[in-house]
Coordinates of C-alpha atoms in Angstrom, one line a residue:
Chain A
M287 CA -17.7 -8.6 6.2
Q288 CA -17.6 -5.4 8.1
M289 CA -14.8 -2.7 8.1
Y290 CA -14.3 0.0 10.7
D291 CA -13.6 2.9 8.4
L292 CA -12.2 6.4 9.3
A293 CA -14.9 9.1 8.8
G294 CA -14.9 12.8 8.8
A295 CA -17.4 15.3 10.2
D296 CA -19.8 14.0 7.5
E297 CA -19.9 10.3 8.4
N298 CA -20.0 9.5 4.7
H299 CA -16.7 11.2 4.2
R300 CA -14.2 8.3 4.0
F301 CA -10.6 9.1 3.1
S302 CA -8.1 6.8 4.9
P303 CA -5.5 5.5 2.4
Y304 CA -5.4 2.2 4.3
C305 CA -9.2 1.7 4.3
W306 CA -9.2 2.5 0.6
R307 CA -6.8 -0.3 0.0
T308 CA -9.1 -2.7 1.9
R309 CA -12.2 -1.4 0.1
M310 CA -10.6 -1.9 -3.3
A311 CA -9.3 -5.3 -2.3
C312 CA -12.8 -6.5 -1.3
A313 CA -14.3 -5.1 -4.5
H314 CA -11.6 -6.9 -6.5
K315 CA -12.7 -10.2 -4.9
G316 CA -16.4 -9.4 -5.1
V317 CA -16.7 -9.8 -1.3
P318 CA -19.5 -7.5 0.0
L319 CA -18.3 -5.1 2.6
A320 CA -20.3 -3.1 5.1
T321 CA -18.5 -0.2 6.7
I322 CA -18.9 1.2 10.2
P323 CA -17.9 4.9 10.5
W324 CA -15.2 5.3 13.0
R325 CA -13.3 8.4 14.3
F326 CA -9.9 8.8 15.8
T327 CA -11.2 9.4 19.3
D328 CA -13.4 6.2 19.2
K329 CA -10.5 4.0 20.2
D330 CA -12.8 2.0 22.6
M331 CA -15.2 1.2 19.9
L332 CA -12.9 -1.1 18.0
P333 CA -13.2 -4.8 18.6
R334 CA -10.6 -6.8 20.5
G335 CA -7.4 -7.5 18.5
N336 CA -7.1 -3.9 17.1
N337 CA -4.0 -1.7 17.4
G338 CA -5.9 1.5 17.7
T339 CA -6.0 2.2 14.0
V340 CA -8.3 1.3 11.0
P341 CA -9.0 -0.6 8.9
V342 CA -10.2 -3.4 11.2
I343 CA -12.3 -6.0 9.6
V344 CA -14.7 -8.4 11.2
D345 CA -15.5 -11.6 9.3
G346 CA -17.7 -13.9 11.4
D347 CA -15.6 -14.5 14.5
T348 CA -12.4 -13.3 13.0
V349 CA -11.0 -9.8 13.6
I350 CA -8.1 -8.6 11.6
A351 CA -6.4 -5.2 11.9
D352 CA -3.9 -3.6 9.5
S353 CA -4.6 -3.3 5.8
W354 CA -1.6 -5.5 4.8
K355 CA -2.7 -8.4 7.1
I356 CA -6.3 -8.0 5.8
A357 CA -5.0 -8.4 2.2
V358 CA -3.1 -11.6 3.2
Y359 CA -6.2 -12.9 5.1
L360 CA -8.5 -12.2 2.1
D361 CA -6.2 -14.2 -0.3
E362 CA -6.1 -17.1 2.2
H363 CA -9.8 -17.2 2.9
Y364 CA -11.2 -16.0 -0.4
P365 CA -8.7 -17.5 -2.9
D366 CA -10.7 -16.6 -6.0
R367 CA -9.4 -13.5 -7.9
P368 CA -6.1 -13.3 -6.1
L369 CA -4.8 -10.0 -4.8
F370 CA -1.2 -11.2 -5.0
G371 CA -1.0 -14.2 -7.5
C372 CA 2.1 -15.8 -6.1
E373 CA 4.5 -15.5 -3.2
A374 CA 7.0 -13.4 -5.3
A375 CA 4.2 -11.0 -6.1
R376 CA 3.3 -10.6 -2.4
G377 CA 6.9 -10.1 -1.6
A378 CA 7.3 -7.4 -4.2
A379 CA 4.1 -5.8 -3.2
L380 CA 5.5 -5.4 0.3
L381 CA 8.4 -3.4 -1.1
I382 CA 5.9 -1.2 -3.1
K383 CA 4.0 -0.7 0.2
H384 CA 7.1 0.5 2.0
W385 CA 8.1 2.7 -1.0
T386 CA 4.6 4.2 -1.0
E387 CA 4.5 4.9 2.7
R388 CA 8.1 6.2 3.0
S389 CA 8.5 8.1 -0.3
L390 CA 4.9 9.4 -1.1
H391 CA 3.1 9.7 2.3
P392 CA 5.4 12.2 3.9
L393 CA 5.2 14.5 0.8
I394 CA 1.4 14.1 0.7
T395 CA 1.2 15.0 4.4
R396 CA 3.1 18.2 3.7
M397 CA 0.4 19.2 1.1
V398 CA -2.9 18.2 2.7
V399 CA -2.6 17.6 6.4
R400 CA -4.3 20.9 7.2
D401 CA -7.2 19.9 4.8
V402 CA -7.5 16.5 6.6
W403 CA -7.9 18.4 9.9
A404 CA -10.5 20.7 8.4
G405 CA -12.7 17.8 7.3
L406 CA -12.7 16.0 10.7
H407 CA -15.4 15.9 13.3
E408 CA -14.9 18.6 15.9
T409 CA -14.4 15.8 18.5
D410 CA -11.4 14.5 16.4
Q411 CA -9.8 17.9 15.5
P412 CA -7.9 18.6 18.7
Y413 CA -6.5 15.0 18.9
F414 CA -5.5 15.1 15.3
R415 CA -3.8 18.5 15.5
E416 CA -1.9 17.6 18.6
T417 CA -0.6 14.3 17.5
R418 CA 0.3 15.4 13.9
E419 CA 1.9 18.7 15.1
R420 CA 4.1 16.7 17.5
R421 CA 5.1 14.4 14.7
L422 CA 5.8 17.2 12.2
G423 CA 7.4 19.5 14.8
K424 CA 5.4 22.4 13.6
P425 CA 1.8 23.8 13.2
L426 CA -0.3 22.1 10.5
E427 CA -0.5 25.5 8.7
E428 CA 3.3 25.8 8.5
A429 CA 3.7 22.2 7.4
V430 CA 1.8 22.9 4.2
A431 CA 3.2 26.4 3.7
N432 CA 5.3 25.5 0.6
R433 CA 3.0 23.0 -1.1
E434 CA 3.6 24.0 -4.7
E435 CA 7.3 23.2 -4.1
T436 CA 6.4 20.0 -2.3
R437 CA 4.2 19.0 -5.3
T438 CA 7.1 19.3 -7.6
R439 CA 9.1 16.8 -5.5
F440 CA 6.0 14.6 -5.2
R441 CA 5.7 14.4 -9.0
E442 CA 9.4 13.5 -9.2
A443 CA 8.9 10.8 -6.6
L444 CA 6.2 9.2 -8.8
E445 CA 8.8 8.7 -11.6
P446 CA 9.2 4.9 -11.1
L447 CA 5.4 4.5 -11.5
R448 CA 5.3 6.8 -14.5
A449 CA 8.1 4.8 -16.2
L450 CA 6.2 1.6 -15.6
L451 CA 3.0 3.0 -17.0
A452 CA 4.9 3.6 -20.3
E453 CA 5.1 -0.2 -20.6
Q454 CA 1.9 -1.6 -19.1
A455 CA -1.5 -0.5 -17.9
F456 CA -1.3 -1.4 -14.3
V457 CA 1.4 -2.1 -11.7
C458 CA 0.4 -5.7 -11.7
G459 CA 0.4 -6.0 -15.5
R460 CA -2.7 -6.0 -17.7
A461 CA -5.1 -5.9 -14.8
P462 CA -4.9 -4.3 -11.4
A463 CA -4.3 -6.2 -8.2
Y464 CA -3.1 -5.3 -4.7
A465 CA 0.1 -3.4 -5.5
D466 CA -2.1 -1.1 -7.6
Y467 CA -4.6 -0.6 -4.7
I468 CA -1.7 0.2 -2.3
V469 CA -0.6 3.2 -4.4
F470 CA -4.2 4.1 -5.4
G471 CA -5.4 4.3 -1.8
T472 CA -2.6 6.7 -1.1
L473 CA -3.7 8.9 -3.9
Q474 CA -7.4 8.7 -3.0
W475 CA -6.6 10.1 0.4
P476 CA -5.6 13.6 -0.7
R477 CA -8.2 13.5 -3.5
C478 CA -11.0 13.1 -1.0
V479 CA -9.9 15.8 1.4
S480 CA -8.3 18.6 -0.7
G481 CA -9.0 20.7 -3.7
F482 CA -5.2 20.9 -4.2
E483 CA -4.7 18.6 -7.2
L484 CA -1.6 16.6 -6.8
L485 CA -1.4 15.2 -10.4
D486 CA -1.0 17.0 -13.7
P487 CA -4.0 15.9 -15.9
A488 CA -1.5 15.1 -18.7
D489 CA 0.4 12.7 -16.4
P490 CA 0.1 9.0 -17.2
V491 CA -0.3 8.5 -13.4
H492 CA -3.4 10.6 -13.6
A493 CA -4.8 8.4 -16.3
W494 CA -4.0 5.3 -14.3
R495 CA -5.7 6.7 -11.2
Q496 CA -8.7 7.4 -13.4
R497 CA -8.9 3.9 -14.6
L498 CA -8.9 2.7 -11.0
L499 CA -11.5 5.3 -10.0
D500 CA -13.8 4.0 -12.7
M501 CA -13.5 0.3 -11.7
Y502 CA -16.1 -1.6 -9.7
D503 CA -19.0 0.7 -10.8
G504 CA -17.0 3.8 -10.0
L505 CA -16.4 2.9 -6.4
G506 CA -13.5 5.4 -6.1
E507 CA -15.1 8.0 -8.4
R508 CA -18.3 8.0 -6.2
A509 CA -16.4 8.7 -3.0
V510 CA -17.7 11.7 -1.0
R511 CA -15.2 14.5 -1.2
H512 CA -14.9 17.5 1.1
V513 CA -12.4 19.7 -0.6
S514 CA -11.5 23.0 0.9
Chain B
M274 CA 24.0 -19.6 -23.7
Q275 CA 26.5 -16.8 -24.1
M276 CA 26.4 -13.3 -22.7
Y277 CA 28.4 -10.2 -23.8
D278 CA 29.5 -8.8 -20.5
L279 CA 31.1 -5.5 -19.8
A280 CA 34.8 -5.9 -18.8
G281 CA 37.4 -3.5 -17.3
A282 CA 41.1 -3.2 -18.1
D283 CA 41.4 -6.7 -16.6
E284 CA 39.1 -8.8 -18.8
N285 CA 37.9 -10.8 -15.7
H286 CA 36.7 -7.6 -14.0
R287 CA 32.9 -7.7 -14.6
F288 CA 30.9 -5.1 -12.8
S289 CA 27.8 -4.0 -15.0
P290 CA 24.7 -3.9 -12.8
Y291 CA 22.6 -5.1 -15.7
C292 CA 24.9 -8.0 -16.6
W293 CA 24.9 -9.1 -12.9
R294 CA 21.1 -9.3 -13.1
T295 CA 21.3 -11.6 -16.0
R296 CA 24.2 -13.7 -14.5
M297 CA 22.1 -14.2 -11.3
A298 CA 19.0 -15.0 -13.3
C299 CA 20.8 -17.8 -15.2
A300 CA 22.3 -19.2 -12.0
H301 CA 18.8 -19.2 -10.5
K302 CA 17.6 -21.3 -13.3
G303 CA 20.7 -23.5 -13.5
V304 CA 21.3 -22.4 -17.1
P305 CA 25.0 -22.5 -17.9
L306 CA 26.3 -19.1 -19.1
A307 CA 29.5 -18.4 -20.9
T308 CA 30.5 -14.8 -21.0
I309 CA 32.3 -12.9 -23.7
P310 CA 34.2 -9.8 -22.4
W311 CA 33.1 -6.7 -24.1
R312 CA 34.1 -3.1 -23.8
F313 CA 32.2 0.2 -24.4
T314 CA 34.1 0.9 -27.6
D315 CA 33.5 -2.5 -29.0
K316 CA 30.1 -1.5 -30.4
D317 CA 30.7 -3.3 -33.7
M318 CA 31.4 -6.6 -31.9
L319 CA 27.8 -7.1 -30.7
P320 CA 25.6 -9.4 -32.7
R321 CA 22.7 -8.0 -34.7
G322 CA 19.7 -7.0 -32.6
N323 CA 21.7 -5.2 -30.0
N324 CA 21.1 -1.6 -29.0
G325 CA 24.7 -0.8 -28.3
T326 CA 24.7 -1.9 -24.6
V327 CA 25.2 -5.1 -22.7
P328 CA 24.0 -7.6 -21.6
V329 CA 23.2 -9.2 -24.9
I330 CA 22.6 -13.0 -24.8
V331 CA 22.9 -15.4 -27.7
D332 CA 20.9 -18.6 -27.3
G333 CA 21.2 -20.7 -30.4
D334 CA 19.8 -18.5 -33.2
T335 CA 18.2 -16.1 -30.8
V336 CA 19.8 -12.8 -29.8
I337 CA 18.2 -10.8 -26.9
A338 CA 19.4 -7.4 -25.7
D339 CA 18.4 -5.7 -22.5
S340 CA 18.5 -7.4 -19.1
W341 CA 14.7 -7.0 -18.6
K342 CA 13.8 -8.6 -21.9
I343 CA 16.4 -11.3 -21.2
A344 CA 14.7 -12.2 -17.9
V345 CA 11.3 -12.3 -19.6
Y346 CA 12.8 -14.6 -22.3
L347 CA 14.4 -16.9 -19.8
D348 CA 11.0 -17.4 -18.0
E349 CA 9.3 -18.2 -21.3
H350 CA 11.9 -20.5 -22.7
Y351 CA 13.2 -22.1 -19.4
P352 CA 10.1 -22.2 -17.3
D353 CA 11.6 -24.2 -14.5
R354 CA 12.5 -22.2 -11.3
P355 CA 10.6 -19.1 -12.4
L356 CA 12.2 -15.7 -12.1
F357 CA 8.8 -14.0 -11.8
G358 CA 6.2 -16.6 -10.6
C359 CA 3.2 -14.9 -12.0
E360 CA 2.1 -11.9 -14.1
A361 CA 1.5 -9.7 -11.0
A362 CA 5.1 -10.5 -9.8
R363 CA 6.5 -9.5 -13.1
G364 CA 4.5 -6.3 -13.0
A365 CA 5.6 -5.4 -9.5
A366 CA 9.2 -6.3 -10.4
L367 CA 9.1 -3.7 -13.2
L368 CA 8.2 -1.0 -10.6
I369 CA 11.1 -2.2 -8.5
K370 CA 13.4 -2.0 -11.5
H371 CA 12.4 1.6 -12.2
W372 CA 12.6 2.5 -8.5
T373 CA 16.1 1.0 -8.4
E374 CA 17.3 2.8 -11.5
R375 CA 15.8 6.2 -10.7
S376 CA 16.3 6.3 -7.0
L377 CA 19.5 4.3 -6.4
H378 CA 21.5 4.5 -9.6
P379 CA 22.0 8.3 -9.7
L380 CA 23.2 8.3 -6.1
I381 CA 25.6 5.4 -6.7
T382 CA 26.9 7.2 -9.8
R383 CA 27.7 10.2 -7.7
M384 CA 29.8 8.0 -5.4
V385 CA 31.7 5.7 -7.7
V386 CA 31.7 7.0 -11.3
R387 CA 35.3 8.0 -11.0
D388 CA 36.2 4.5 -9.7
V389 CA 34.4 2.9 -12.6
W390 CA 36.5 5.1 -15.0
A391 CA 39.7 4.1 -13.2
G392 CA 39.1 0.4 -13.7
L393 CA 38.3 0.6 -17.4
H394 CA 40.7 -0.4 -20.2
E395 CA 42.6 2.6 -21.6
T396 CA 40.7 2.3 -24.9
D397 CA 37.4 2.8 -23.0
Q398 CA 38.5 5.6 -20.6
P399 CA 38.1 8.6 -23.0
Y400 CA 34.7 7.5 -24.3
F401 CA 33.4 6.8 -20.7
R402 CA 34.7 10.1 -19.4
E403 CA 33.3 12.1 -22.2
T404 CA 29.8 10.6 -22.3
R405 CA 29.4 10.6 -18.5
E406 CA 30.8 14.1 -18.0
R407 CA 28.3 15.3 -20.6
R408 CA 25.4 13.6 -18.7
L409 CA 26.6 14.8 -15.3
G410 CA 27.4 18.3 -16.5
K411 CA 30.7 18.2 -14.6
P412 CA 34.1 16.4 -14.4
L413 CA 33.9 12.9 -12.8
E414 CA 36.1 14.1 -9.9
E415 CA 33.6 16.8 -9.1
A416 CA 30.6 14.5 -9.4
V417 CA 31.9 12.4 -6.5
A418 CA 33.3 15.2 -4.4
N419 CA 30.7 15.0 -1.6
R420 CA 30.3 11.2 -1.5
E421 CA 30.0 10.9 2.3
E422 CA 27.0 13.2 2.1
T423 CA 25.6 11.3 -0.9
R424 CA 26.0 8.0 1.0
T425 CA 23.8 9.3 3.8
R426 CA 21.1 10.0 1.2
F427 CA 21.7 6.7 -0.5
R428 CA 21.2 4.9 2.8
E429 CA 17.9 6.8 3.3
A430 CA 16.8 5.8 -0.2
L431 CA 17.2 2.1 0.8
E432 CA 14.6 2.6 3.6
P433 CA 11.8 0.7 1.8
L434 CA 14.0 -2.3 1.3
R435 CA 15.2 -2.1 4.9
A436 CA 11.6 -2.1 6.2
L437 CA 10.8 -5.1 4.0
L438 CA 13.7 -7.0 5.4
A439 CA 12.3 -6.6 8.9
E440 CA 9.5 -8.9 7.7
Q441 CA 11.0 -11.3 5.2
A442 CA 14.4 -12.6 4.1
F443 CA 14.2 -11.6 0.4
V444 CA 12.3 -9.1 -1.7
C445 CA 10.4 -12.1 -3.3
G446 CA 9.6 -13.7 0.1
R447 CA 11.4 -16.7 1.6
A448 CA 13.6 -17.2 -1.5
P449 CA 15.1 -14.8 -3.9
A450 CA 13.9 -14.2 -7.5
Y451 CA 14.3 -11.6 -10.1
A452 CA 13.3 -8.6 -8.1
D453 CA 16.1 -9.5 -5.7
Y454 CA 18.6 -9.8 -8.5
I455 CA 17.6 -6.3 -9.8
V456 CA 18.6 -4.6 -6.6
F457 CA 21.5 -6.9 -6.0
G458 CA 23.0 -6.2 -9.4
T459 CA 22.8 -2.5 -8.7
L460 CA 24.7 -3.0 -5.4
Q461 CA 27.3 -5.4 -6.9
W462 CA 28.3 -2.8 -9.4
P463 CA 29.9 -0.3 -6.8
R464 CA 31.1 -3.3 -4.7
C465 CA 33.2 -4.5 -7.7
V466 CA 34.7 -1.1 -8.7
S467 CA 35.2 0.8 -5.5
G468 CA 36.7 0.6 -2.0
F469 CA 34.2 3.1 -0.8
E470 CA 31.7 0.9 1.1
L471 CA 28.1 2.0 0.6
L472 CA 26.5 -0.1 3.3
D473 CA 26.9 -0.1 7.0
P474 CA 27.8 -3.7 8.1
A475 CA 25.0 -3.5 10.7
D476 CA 22.4 -2.7 8.1
P477 CA 19.9 -5.5 7.3
V478 CA 20.5 -4.6 3.6
H479 CA 24.1 -5.5 4.1
A480 CA 23.1 -9.0 5.5
W481 CA 20.6 -9.4 2.6
R482 CA 23.4 -8.6 0.1
Q483 CA 25.6 -11.1 1.8
R484 CA 23.0 -13.9 1.5
L485 CA 22.9 -13.2 -2.2
L486 CA 26.7 -13.0 -2.6
D487 CA 26.9 -16.5 -1.1
M488 CA 24.3 -18.1 -3.3
Y489 CA 25.2 -20.3 -6.3
D490 CA 28.5 -21.3 -4.9
G491 CA 29.4 -17.8 -4.0
L492 CA 29.0 -16.5 -7.6
G493 CA 28.8 -12.9 -6.4
E494 CA 31.3 -13.2 -3.6
R495 CA 33.9 -14.6 -6.1
A496 CA 33.6 -11.7 -8.4
V497 CA 36.9 -10.0 -9.3
R498 CA 37.1 -6.6 -7.6
H499 CA 39.3 -3.7 -8.5
V500 CA 38.8 -1.3 -5.7
S501 CA 40.8 1.9 -5.7

């Protein structure tokens, strides 16, 4: 299986939250995954059936775009070691996905978007700056101007996860599964691009992230980081 | 099975979000449930093994307090028509519970806490006012002073659920299960005590709530409301 994976100036620098979800999902299942570095301005390089973003996986003749659809595909075609477990788990994971993307992503963007830009290949930088500044309505440098304050709000936004971790080791119970990888991917993104540490080392969320970083022979821990 | 259930001045007025979770869970399983009206100041009336709050269920010799523990108990002892489906679903439902209680409950309190007080029995009113005003740090009337503004934030906080409903009918997929009843119970609480409508009728969350109100012979729809 191959995955088109967002890369920075260093082609081994891989930090997309969505690609991290897919990478962890494949490791969970023991499905070997080869990655193809891809950059924002390589739109034409993606196989047919993409929507202009990564991850895109190619499995024989099948092309699947979108990390959520890839997870559903993996459970259908590689049923061992399920990512979801049952329909209700998949349903609830979809709510956790939307919680993650709507409550956590905007706050993370306002802490590290300038660091993301700094790590990109020079061919990607103008595209990234232009599209993100249009979305944010301000220069990247201004968007991250109050990041200590944003971090306080970010840590508050993690409260539901922190409360869960007082009762169990992983979102999915005693062992991690896809709902864990959703939130993990989102935390791996700032960790790979920025020296600005989002989590307090004493936070149970930090310990949970570390447990996931250490899994699958330290797949997450070994990630190349470019932290400015 | 019997459930001690929070009641207002009218003993048929039942509005506790946690008791609604248990009521829907028993209906889901087809387990008949008799309820015993209980008021905040009836602490001594609860059977041994309680923690001073409802719901408490009594099933033969077994007493279980806390709506989450009751749901887990129900799935263990009445395995037909599961509330969770698998361990990962139960894990994810716990995150949804904490999201609901930490993101939605505080906002709902700041819209309807004064209406909750108004519907209580006169023996409960001083206890409720005193404990809630201490928690809120202000009189109940002040806490709900800007509720139109709070409602705007509340509707924003529902965005993850709204995004999910664009893709599937229930949190748990094609049919509801416990994660649905968690959020539903929380919305049934203000609906039973207040004329202040929290949801826009055009909101997909409103349609989802209506589907749940109509289930089990309209168990939720038939609830006694005292809306001031």
